[in-house]
Short mmCIF file of C-alpha atoms in Angstrom, two decimals:
data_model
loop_
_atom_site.label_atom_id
_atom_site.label_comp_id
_atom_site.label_asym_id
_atom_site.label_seq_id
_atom_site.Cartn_x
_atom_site.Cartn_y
_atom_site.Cartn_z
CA UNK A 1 68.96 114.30 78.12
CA UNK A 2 66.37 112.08 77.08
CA UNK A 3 65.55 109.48 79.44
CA UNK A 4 64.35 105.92 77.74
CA UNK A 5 61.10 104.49 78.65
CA UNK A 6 60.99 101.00 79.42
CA UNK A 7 57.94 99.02 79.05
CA UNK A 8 57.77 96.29 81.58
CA UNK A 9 56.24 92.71 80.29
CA UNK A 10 54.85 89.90 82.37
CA UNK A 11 58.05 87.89 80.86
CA UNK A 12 60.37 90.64 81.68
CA UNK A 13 63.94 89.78 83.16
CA UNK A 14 65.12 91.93 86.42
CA UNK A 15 68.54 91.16 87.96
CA UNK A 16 70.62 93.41 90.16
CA UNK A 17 74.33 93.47 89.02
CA UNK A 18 77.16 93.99 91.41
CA UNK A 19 77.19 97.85 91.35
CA UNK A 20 73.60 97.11 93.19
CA UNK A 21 71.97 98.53 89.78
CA UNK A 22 68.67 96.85 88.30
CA UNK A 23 69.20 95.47 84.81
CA UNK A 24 66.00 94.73 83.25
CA UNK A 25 65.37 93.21 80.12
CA UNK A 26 62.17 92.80 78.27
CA UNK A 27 63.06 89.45 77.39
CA UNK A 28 66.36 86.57 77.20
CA UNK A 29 69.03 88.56 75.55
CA UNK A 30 69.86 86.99 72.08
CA UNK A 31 72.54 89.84 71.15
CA UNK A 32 75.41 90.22 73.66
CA UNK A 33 78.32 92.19 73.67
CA UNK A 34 81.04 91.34 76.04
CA UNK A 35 83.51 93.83 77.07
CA UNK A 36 85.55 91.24 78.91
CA UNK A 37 86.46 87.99 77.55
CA UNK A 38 85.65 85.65 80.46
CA UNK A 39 82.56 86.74 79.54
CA UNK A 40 82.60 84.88 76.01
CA UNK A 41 83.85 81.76 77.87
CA UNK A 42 80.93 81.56 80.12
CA UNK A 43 78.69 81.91 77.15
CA UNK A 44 80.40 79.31 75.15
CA UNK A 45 80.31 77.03 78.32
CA UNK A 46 76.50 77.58 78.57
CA UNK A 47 76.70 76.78 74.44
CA UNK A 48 75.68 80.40 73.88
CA UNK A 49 78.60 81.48 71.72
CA UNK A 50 76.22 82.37 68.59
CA UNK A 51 74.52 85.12 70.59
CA UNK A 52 77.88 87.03 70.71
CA UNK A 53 78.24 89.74 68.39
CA UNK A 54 80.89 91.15 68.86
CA UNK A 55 85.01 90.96 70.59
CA UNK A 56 87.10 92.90 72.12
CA UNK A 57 90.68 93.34 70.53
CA UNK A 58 92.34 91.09 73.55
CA UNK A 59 89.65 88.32 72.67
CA UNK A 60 91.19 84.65 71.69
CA UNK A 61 89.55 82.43 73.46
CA UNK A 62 87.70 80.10 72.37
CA UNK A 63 89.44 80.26 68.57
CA UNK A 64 86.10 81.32 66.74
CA UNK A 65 85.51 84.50 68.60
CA UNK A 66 88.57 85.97 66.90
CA UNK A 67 85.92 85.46 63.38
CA UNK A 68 84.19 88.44 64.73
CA UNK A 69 84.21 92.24 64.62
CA UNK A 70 86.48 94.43 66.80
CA UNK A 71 85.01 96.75 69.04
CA UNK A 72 87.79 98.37 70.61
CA UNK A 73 89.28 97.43 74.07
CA UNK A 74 87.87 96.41 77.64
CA UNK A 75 88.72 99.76 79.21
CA UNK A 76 88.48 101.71 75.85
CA UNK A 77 85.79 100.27 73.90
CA UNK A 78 83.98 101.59 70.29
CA UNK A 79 80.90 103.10 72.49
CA UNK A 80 79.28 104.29 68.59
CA UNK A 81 80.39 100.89 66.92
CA UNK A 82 78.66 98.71 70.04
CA UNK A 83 75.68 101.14 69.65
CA UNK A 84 75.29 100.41 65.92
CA UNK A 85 75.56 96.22 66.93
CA UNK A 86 72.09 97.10 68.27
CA UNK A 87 72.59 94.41 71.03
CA UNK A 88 70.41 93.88 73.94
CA UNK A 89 72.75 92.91 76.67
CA UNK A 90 76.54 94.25 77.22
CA UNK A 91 78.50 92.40 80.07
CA UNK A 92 81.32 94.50 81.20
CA UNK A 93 83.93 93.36 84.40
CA UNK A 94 84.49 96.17 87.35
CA UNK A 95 86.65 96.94 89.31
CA UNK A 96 88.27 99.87 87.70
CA UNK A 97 86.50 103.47 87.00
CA UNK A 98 87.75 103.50 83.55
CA UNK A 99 85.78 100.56 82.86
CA UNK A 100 82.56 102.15 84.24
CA UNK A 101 83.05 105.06 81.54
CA UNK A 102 82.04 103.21 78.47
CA UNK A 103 79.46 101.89 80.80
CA UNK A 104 77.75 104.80 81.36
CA UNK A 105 77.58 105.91 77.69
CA UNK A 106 75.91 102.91 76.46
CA UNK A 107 73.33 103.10 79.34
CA UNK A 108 72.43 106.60 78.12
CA UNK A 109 71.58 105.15 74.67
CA UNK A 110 68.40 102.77 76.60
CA UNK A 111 71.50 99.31 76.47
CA UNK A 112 71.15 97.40 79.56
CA UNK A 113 74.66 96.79 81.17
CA UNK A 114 75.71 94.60 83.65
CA UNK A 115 78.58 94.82 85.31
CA UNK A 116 80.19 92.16 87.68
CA UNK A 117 83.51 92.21 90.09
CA UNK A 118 84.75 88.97 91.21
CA UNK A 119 87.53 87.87 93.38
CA UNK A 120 86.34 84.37 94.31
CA UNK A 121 84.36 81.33 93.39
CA UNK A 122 81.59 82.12 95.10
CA UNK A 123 81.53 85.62 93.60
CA UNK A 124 82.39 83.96 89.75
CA UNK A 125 79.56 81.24 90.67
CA UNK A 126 76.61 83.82 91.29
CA UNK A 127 77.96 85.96 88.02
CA UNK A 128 77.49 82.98 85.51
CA UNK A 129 73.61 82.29 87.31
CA UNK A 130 72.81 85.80 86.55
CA UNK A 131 74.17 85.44 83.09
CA UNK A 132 72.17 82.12 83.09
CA UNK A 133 69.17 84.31 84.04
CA UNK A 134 70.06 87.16 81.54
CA UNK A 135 70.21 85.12 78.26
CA UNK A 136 67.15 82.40 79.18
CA UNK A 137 69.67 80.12 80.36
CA UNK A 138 69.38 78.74 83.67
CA UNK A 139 69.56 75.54 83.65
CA UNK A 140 72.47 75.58 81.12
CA UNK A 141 74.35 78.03 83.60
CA UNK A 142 73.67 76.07 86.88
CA UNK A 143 74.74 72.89 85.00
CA UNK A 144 77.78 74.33 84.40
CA UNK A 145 78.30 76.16 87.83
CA UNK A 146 77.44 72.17 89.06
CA UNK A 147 80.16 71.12 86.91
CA UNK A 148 83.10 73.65 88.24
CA UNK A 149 81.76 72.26 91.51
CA UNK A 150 82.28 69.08 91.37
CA UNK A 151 85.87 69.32 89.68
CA UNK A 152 86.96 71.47 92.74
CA UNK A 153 85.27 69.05 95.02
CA UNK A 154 87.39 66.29 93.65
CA UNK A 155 90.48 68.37 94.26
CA UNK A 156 89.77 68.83 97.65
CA UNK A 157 89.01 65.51 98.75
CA UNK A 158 92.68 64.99 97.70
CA UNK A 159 94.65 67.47 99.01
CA UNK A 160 96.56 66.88 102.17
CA UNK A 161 95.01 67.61 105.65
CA UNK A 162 97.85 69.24 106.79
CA UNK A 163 100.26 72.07 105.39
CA UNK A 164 99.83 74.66 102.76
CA UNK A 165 102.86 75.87 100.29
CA UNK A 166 103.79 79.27 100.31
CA UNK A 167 102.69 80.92 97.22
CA UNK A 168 103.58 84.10 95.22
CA UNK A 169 101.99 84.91 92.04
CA UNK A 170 103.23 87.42 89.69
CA UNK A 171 100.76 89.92 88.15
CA UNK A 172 103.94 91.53 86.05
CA UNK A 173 107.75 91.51 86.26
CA UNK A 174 108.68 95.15 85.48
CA UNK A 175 108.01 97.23 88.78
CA UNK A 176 106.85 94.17 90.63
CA UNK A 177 103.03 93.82 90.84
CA UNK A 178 101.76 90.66 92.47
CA UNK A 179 98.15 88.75 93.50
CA UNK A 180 96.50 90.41 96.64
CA UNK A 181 93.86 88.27 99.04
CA UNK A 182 91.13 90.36 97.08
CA UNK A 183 91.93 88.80 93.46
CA UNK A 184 90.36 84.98 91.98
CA UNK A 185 94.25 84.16 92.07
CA UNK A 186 94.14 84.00 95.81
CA UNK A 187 90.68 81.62 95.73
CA UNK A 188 92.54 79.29 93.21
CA UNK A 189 95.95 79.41 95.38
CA UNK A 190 93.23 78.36 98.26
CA UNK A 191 91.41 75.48 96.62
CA UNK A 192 94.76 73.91 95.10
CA UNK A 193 95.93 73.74 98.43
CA UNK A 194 98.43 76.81 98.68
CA UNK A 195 98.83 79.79 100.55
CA UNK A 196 98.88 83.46 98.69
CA UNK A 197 102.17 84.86 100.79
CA UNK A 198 101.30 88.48 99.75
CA UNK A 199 98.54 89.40 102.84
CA UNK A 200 97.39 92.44 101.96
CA UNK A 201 93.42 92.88 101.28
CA UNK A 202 94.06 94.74 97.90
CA UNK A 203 93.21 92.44 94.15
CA UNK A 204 96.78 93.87 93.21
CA UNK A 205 99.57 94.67 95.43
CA UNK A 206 102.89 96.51 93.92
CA UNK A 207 106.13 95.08 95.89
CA UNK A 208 109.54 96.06 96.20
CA UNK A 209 112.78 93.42 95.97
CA UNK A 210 112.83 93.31 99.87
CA UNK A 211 109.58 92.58 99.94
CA UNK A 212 109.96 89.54 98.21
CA UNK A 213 112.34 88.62 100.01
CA UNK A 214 111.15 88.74 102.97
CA UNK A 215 108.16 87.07 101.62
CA UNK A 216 110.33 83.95 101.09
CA UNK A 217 107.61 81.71 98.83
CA UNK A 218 108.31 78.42 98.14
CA UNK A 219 106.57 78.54 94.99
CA UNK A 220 106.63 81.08 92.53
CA UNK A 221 104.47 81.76 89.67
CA UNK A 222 104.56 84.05 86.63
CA UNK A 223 101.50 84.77 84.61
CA UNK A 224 102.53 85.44 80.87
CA UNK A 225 99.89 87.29 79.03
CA UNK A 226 98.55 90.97 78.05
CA UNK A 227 99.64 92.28 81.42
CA UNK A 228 102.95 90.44 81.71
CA UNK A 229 104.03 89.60 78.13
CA UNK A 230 107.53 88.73 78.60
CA UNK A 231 108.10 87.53 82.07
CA UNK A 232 111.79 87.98 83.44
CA UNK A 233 112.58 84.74 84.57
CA UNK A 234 113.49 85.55 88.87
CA UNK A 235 116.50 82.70 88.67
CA UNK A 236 117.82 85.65 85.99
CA UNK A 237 119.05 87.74 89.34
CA UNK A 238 121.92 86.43 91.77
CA UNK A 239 119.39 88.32 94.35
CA UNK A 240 116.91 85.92 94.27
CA UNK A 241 119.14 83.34 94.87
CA UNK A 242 118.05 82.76 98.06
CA UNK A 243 114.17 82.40 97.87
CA UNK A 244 113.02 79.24 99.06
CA UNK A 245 111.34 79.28 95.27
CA UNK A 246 114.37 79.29 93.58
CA UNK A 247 116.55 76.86 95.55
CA UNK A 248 113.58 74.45 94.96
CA UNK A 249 113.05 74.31 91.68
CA UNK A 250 109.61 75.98 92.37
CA UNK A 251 109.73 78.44 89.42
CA UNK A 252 106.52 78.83 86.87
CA UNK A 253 105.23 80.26 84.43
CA UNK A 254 101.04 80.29 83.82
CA UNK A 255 98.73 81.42 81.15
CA UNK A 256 97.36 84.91 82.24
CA UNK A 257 94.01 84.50 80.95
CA UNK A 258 93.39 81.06 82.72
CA UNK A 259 94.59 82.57 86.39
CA UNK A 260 93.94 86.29 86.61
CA UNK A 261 90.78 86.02 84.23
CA UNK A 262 87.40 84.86 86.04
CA UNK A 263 85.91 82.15 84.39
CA UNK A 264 85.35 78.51 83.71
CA UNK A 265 88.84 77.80 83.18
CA UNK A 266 89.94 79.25 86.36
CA UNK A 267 88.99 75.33 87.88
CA UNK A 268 91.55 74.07 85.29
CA UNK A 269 93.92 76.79 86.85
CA UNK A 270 93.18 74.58 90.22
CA UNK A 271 93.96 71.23 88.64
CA UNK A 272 97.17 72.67 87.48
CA UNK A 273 98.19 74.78 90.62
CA UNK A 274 97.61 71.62 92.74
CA UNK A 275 99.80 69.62 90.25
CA UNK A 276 102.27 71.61 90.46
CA UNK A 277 102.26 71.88 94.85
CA UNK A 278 101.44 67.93 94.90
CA UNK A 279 102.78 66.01 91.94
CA UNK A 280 102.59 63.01 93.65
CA UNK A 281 98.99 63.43 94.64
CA UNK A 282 97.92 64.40 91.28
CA UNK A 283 100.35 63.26 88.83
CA UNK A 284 97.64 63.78 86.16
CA UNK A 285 97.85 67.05 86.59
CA UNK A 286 101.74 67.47 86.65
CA UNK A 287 102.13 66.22 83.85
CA UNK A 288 100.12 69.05 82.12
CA UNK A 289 102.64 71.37 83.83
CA UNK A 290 106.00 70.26 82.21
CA UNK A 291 105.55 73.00 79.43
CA UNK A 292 105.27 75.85 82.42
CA UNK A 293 108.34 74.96 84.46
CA UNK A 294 110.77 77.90 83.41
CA UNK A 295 113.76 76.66 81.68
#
């Protein structure tokens, strides 16, 4: 194998990604390939969206990205296409070996890669400051990291001192797979002023019927998207009858790729959630939500 030699300028960018790897760049990355889309958003909120090259075939947010080329999937992507994009920089999300394959391929062609996992604000925060630092953009990614800040400031300053809903969010319907402790969903259950009722220290956490119902939420919240694309409504079943959820009225449905995806929406995914648990404390918010109660 033939190892690429890096030549190492005064200018030269270092940053250690989250798999405790050193990505170095010669200088601010101008052609970026994201393997992830939360990736794109965080560009596009640092006004970076013409340095993206490329999309993966899940990629629709913001509208424009869809304008350019295909290059596969997150877990599967185009390895020879992204090669042939000649970019400088590919951000890719962890978290699941598969991902790390493509990762490993485009490393041995001399393409820095960064990889990231994330399962909370703090953790999303330091990802978009070493994107900031990747791409030249610092100050543009701190302003915005200031900006998510200061939104979820203002949410907490009017939440309730006392009392926390109890929460389940659904990953997907079909052989039950809901929101650990370990996922972003339970960090924006947290700052809207909710409890995650599924305990277990795992991102996602597979449940049986019983399960649920011995979880009893009072709130209960479907993602629809890629991973859940036609949610089965949990008032549908005569067995659910009796969560707290359902008696209540407490039934939603959210966009996937706000919730489960780490980025800068996720703080509008905390302005809704907290809408939604206090509509009388932020009635701005609820009214956003009357398009995801469930019918």
């Amino acid at each position: 194998m033939i190892v690429p030699v890096i030549t190492v300028h005064a200018d030269s960018i270092r940053i250690t990604d989250d798999r405790g790897q050193v990505v170095l760049l010669e200088r601010p990355a101008r052609r970026v390939v994201a393997l992830y889309g939360a990736f794109n958003e965080i560009l596009y909120g640092m006004n970076l969206g013409d340095r993206i090259v490329a999309r993966t075939k899940a990629d629709r947010v913001p509208p424009q990205i869809c304008e350019l080329p295909c290059i596969g999937t997150h877990m599967r992507p185009n390895v020879e296409r992204i090669v042939g994009m000649q970019p400088d920089l590919v951000l890719q999300m962890g978290g699941r070996s598969a991902a790390l394959q493509s990762v490993q391929a485009l490393e041995r062609f001399g393409i820095p890669v960064a990889v990231f996992h994330v399962s909370d604000f703090v953790q999303l925060f330091a990802m978009i400051n070493k994107i900031g630092d990747l791409t030249g953009a610092g100050k543009e990614a701190k302003a915005l990291v200031a900006q998510m800040r200061r939104r979820l400031e203002a949410v907490r300053q009017r939440l309730p001192k006392n009392g926390s809903p109890q929460v389940f969010f659904e990953v997907r319907s079909g052989n039950l797979l809901a929101a650990g402790q370990k996922s972003i969903v339970n960090d924006i259950i947290l700052h809207a002023g909710g409890k995650n009722c599924v305990t277990l220290h795992s991102r996602l956490v597979r449940l049986s019927e019983e399960e649920l119902l011995r979880l009893a939420p009072e709130v209960y919240l479907s993602q629809q998207g890629p991973m859940n694309p036609v949610p089965v409504d949990v008032r549908s079943s005569s067995r659910f009858a009796s969560l707290p959820a359902v008696q209540a009225g407490q039934v939603f449905q959210v966009d996937e790729q706000m919730f489960s995806r780490p980025g800068p929406r996720n703080v509008d995914a905390v302005e809704r959630l907290a809408g939604i648990l206090y509509p009388d404390l932020f009635p701005e918010f609820y009214e956003r939500n009357q398009a995801m109660e469930l019918k």
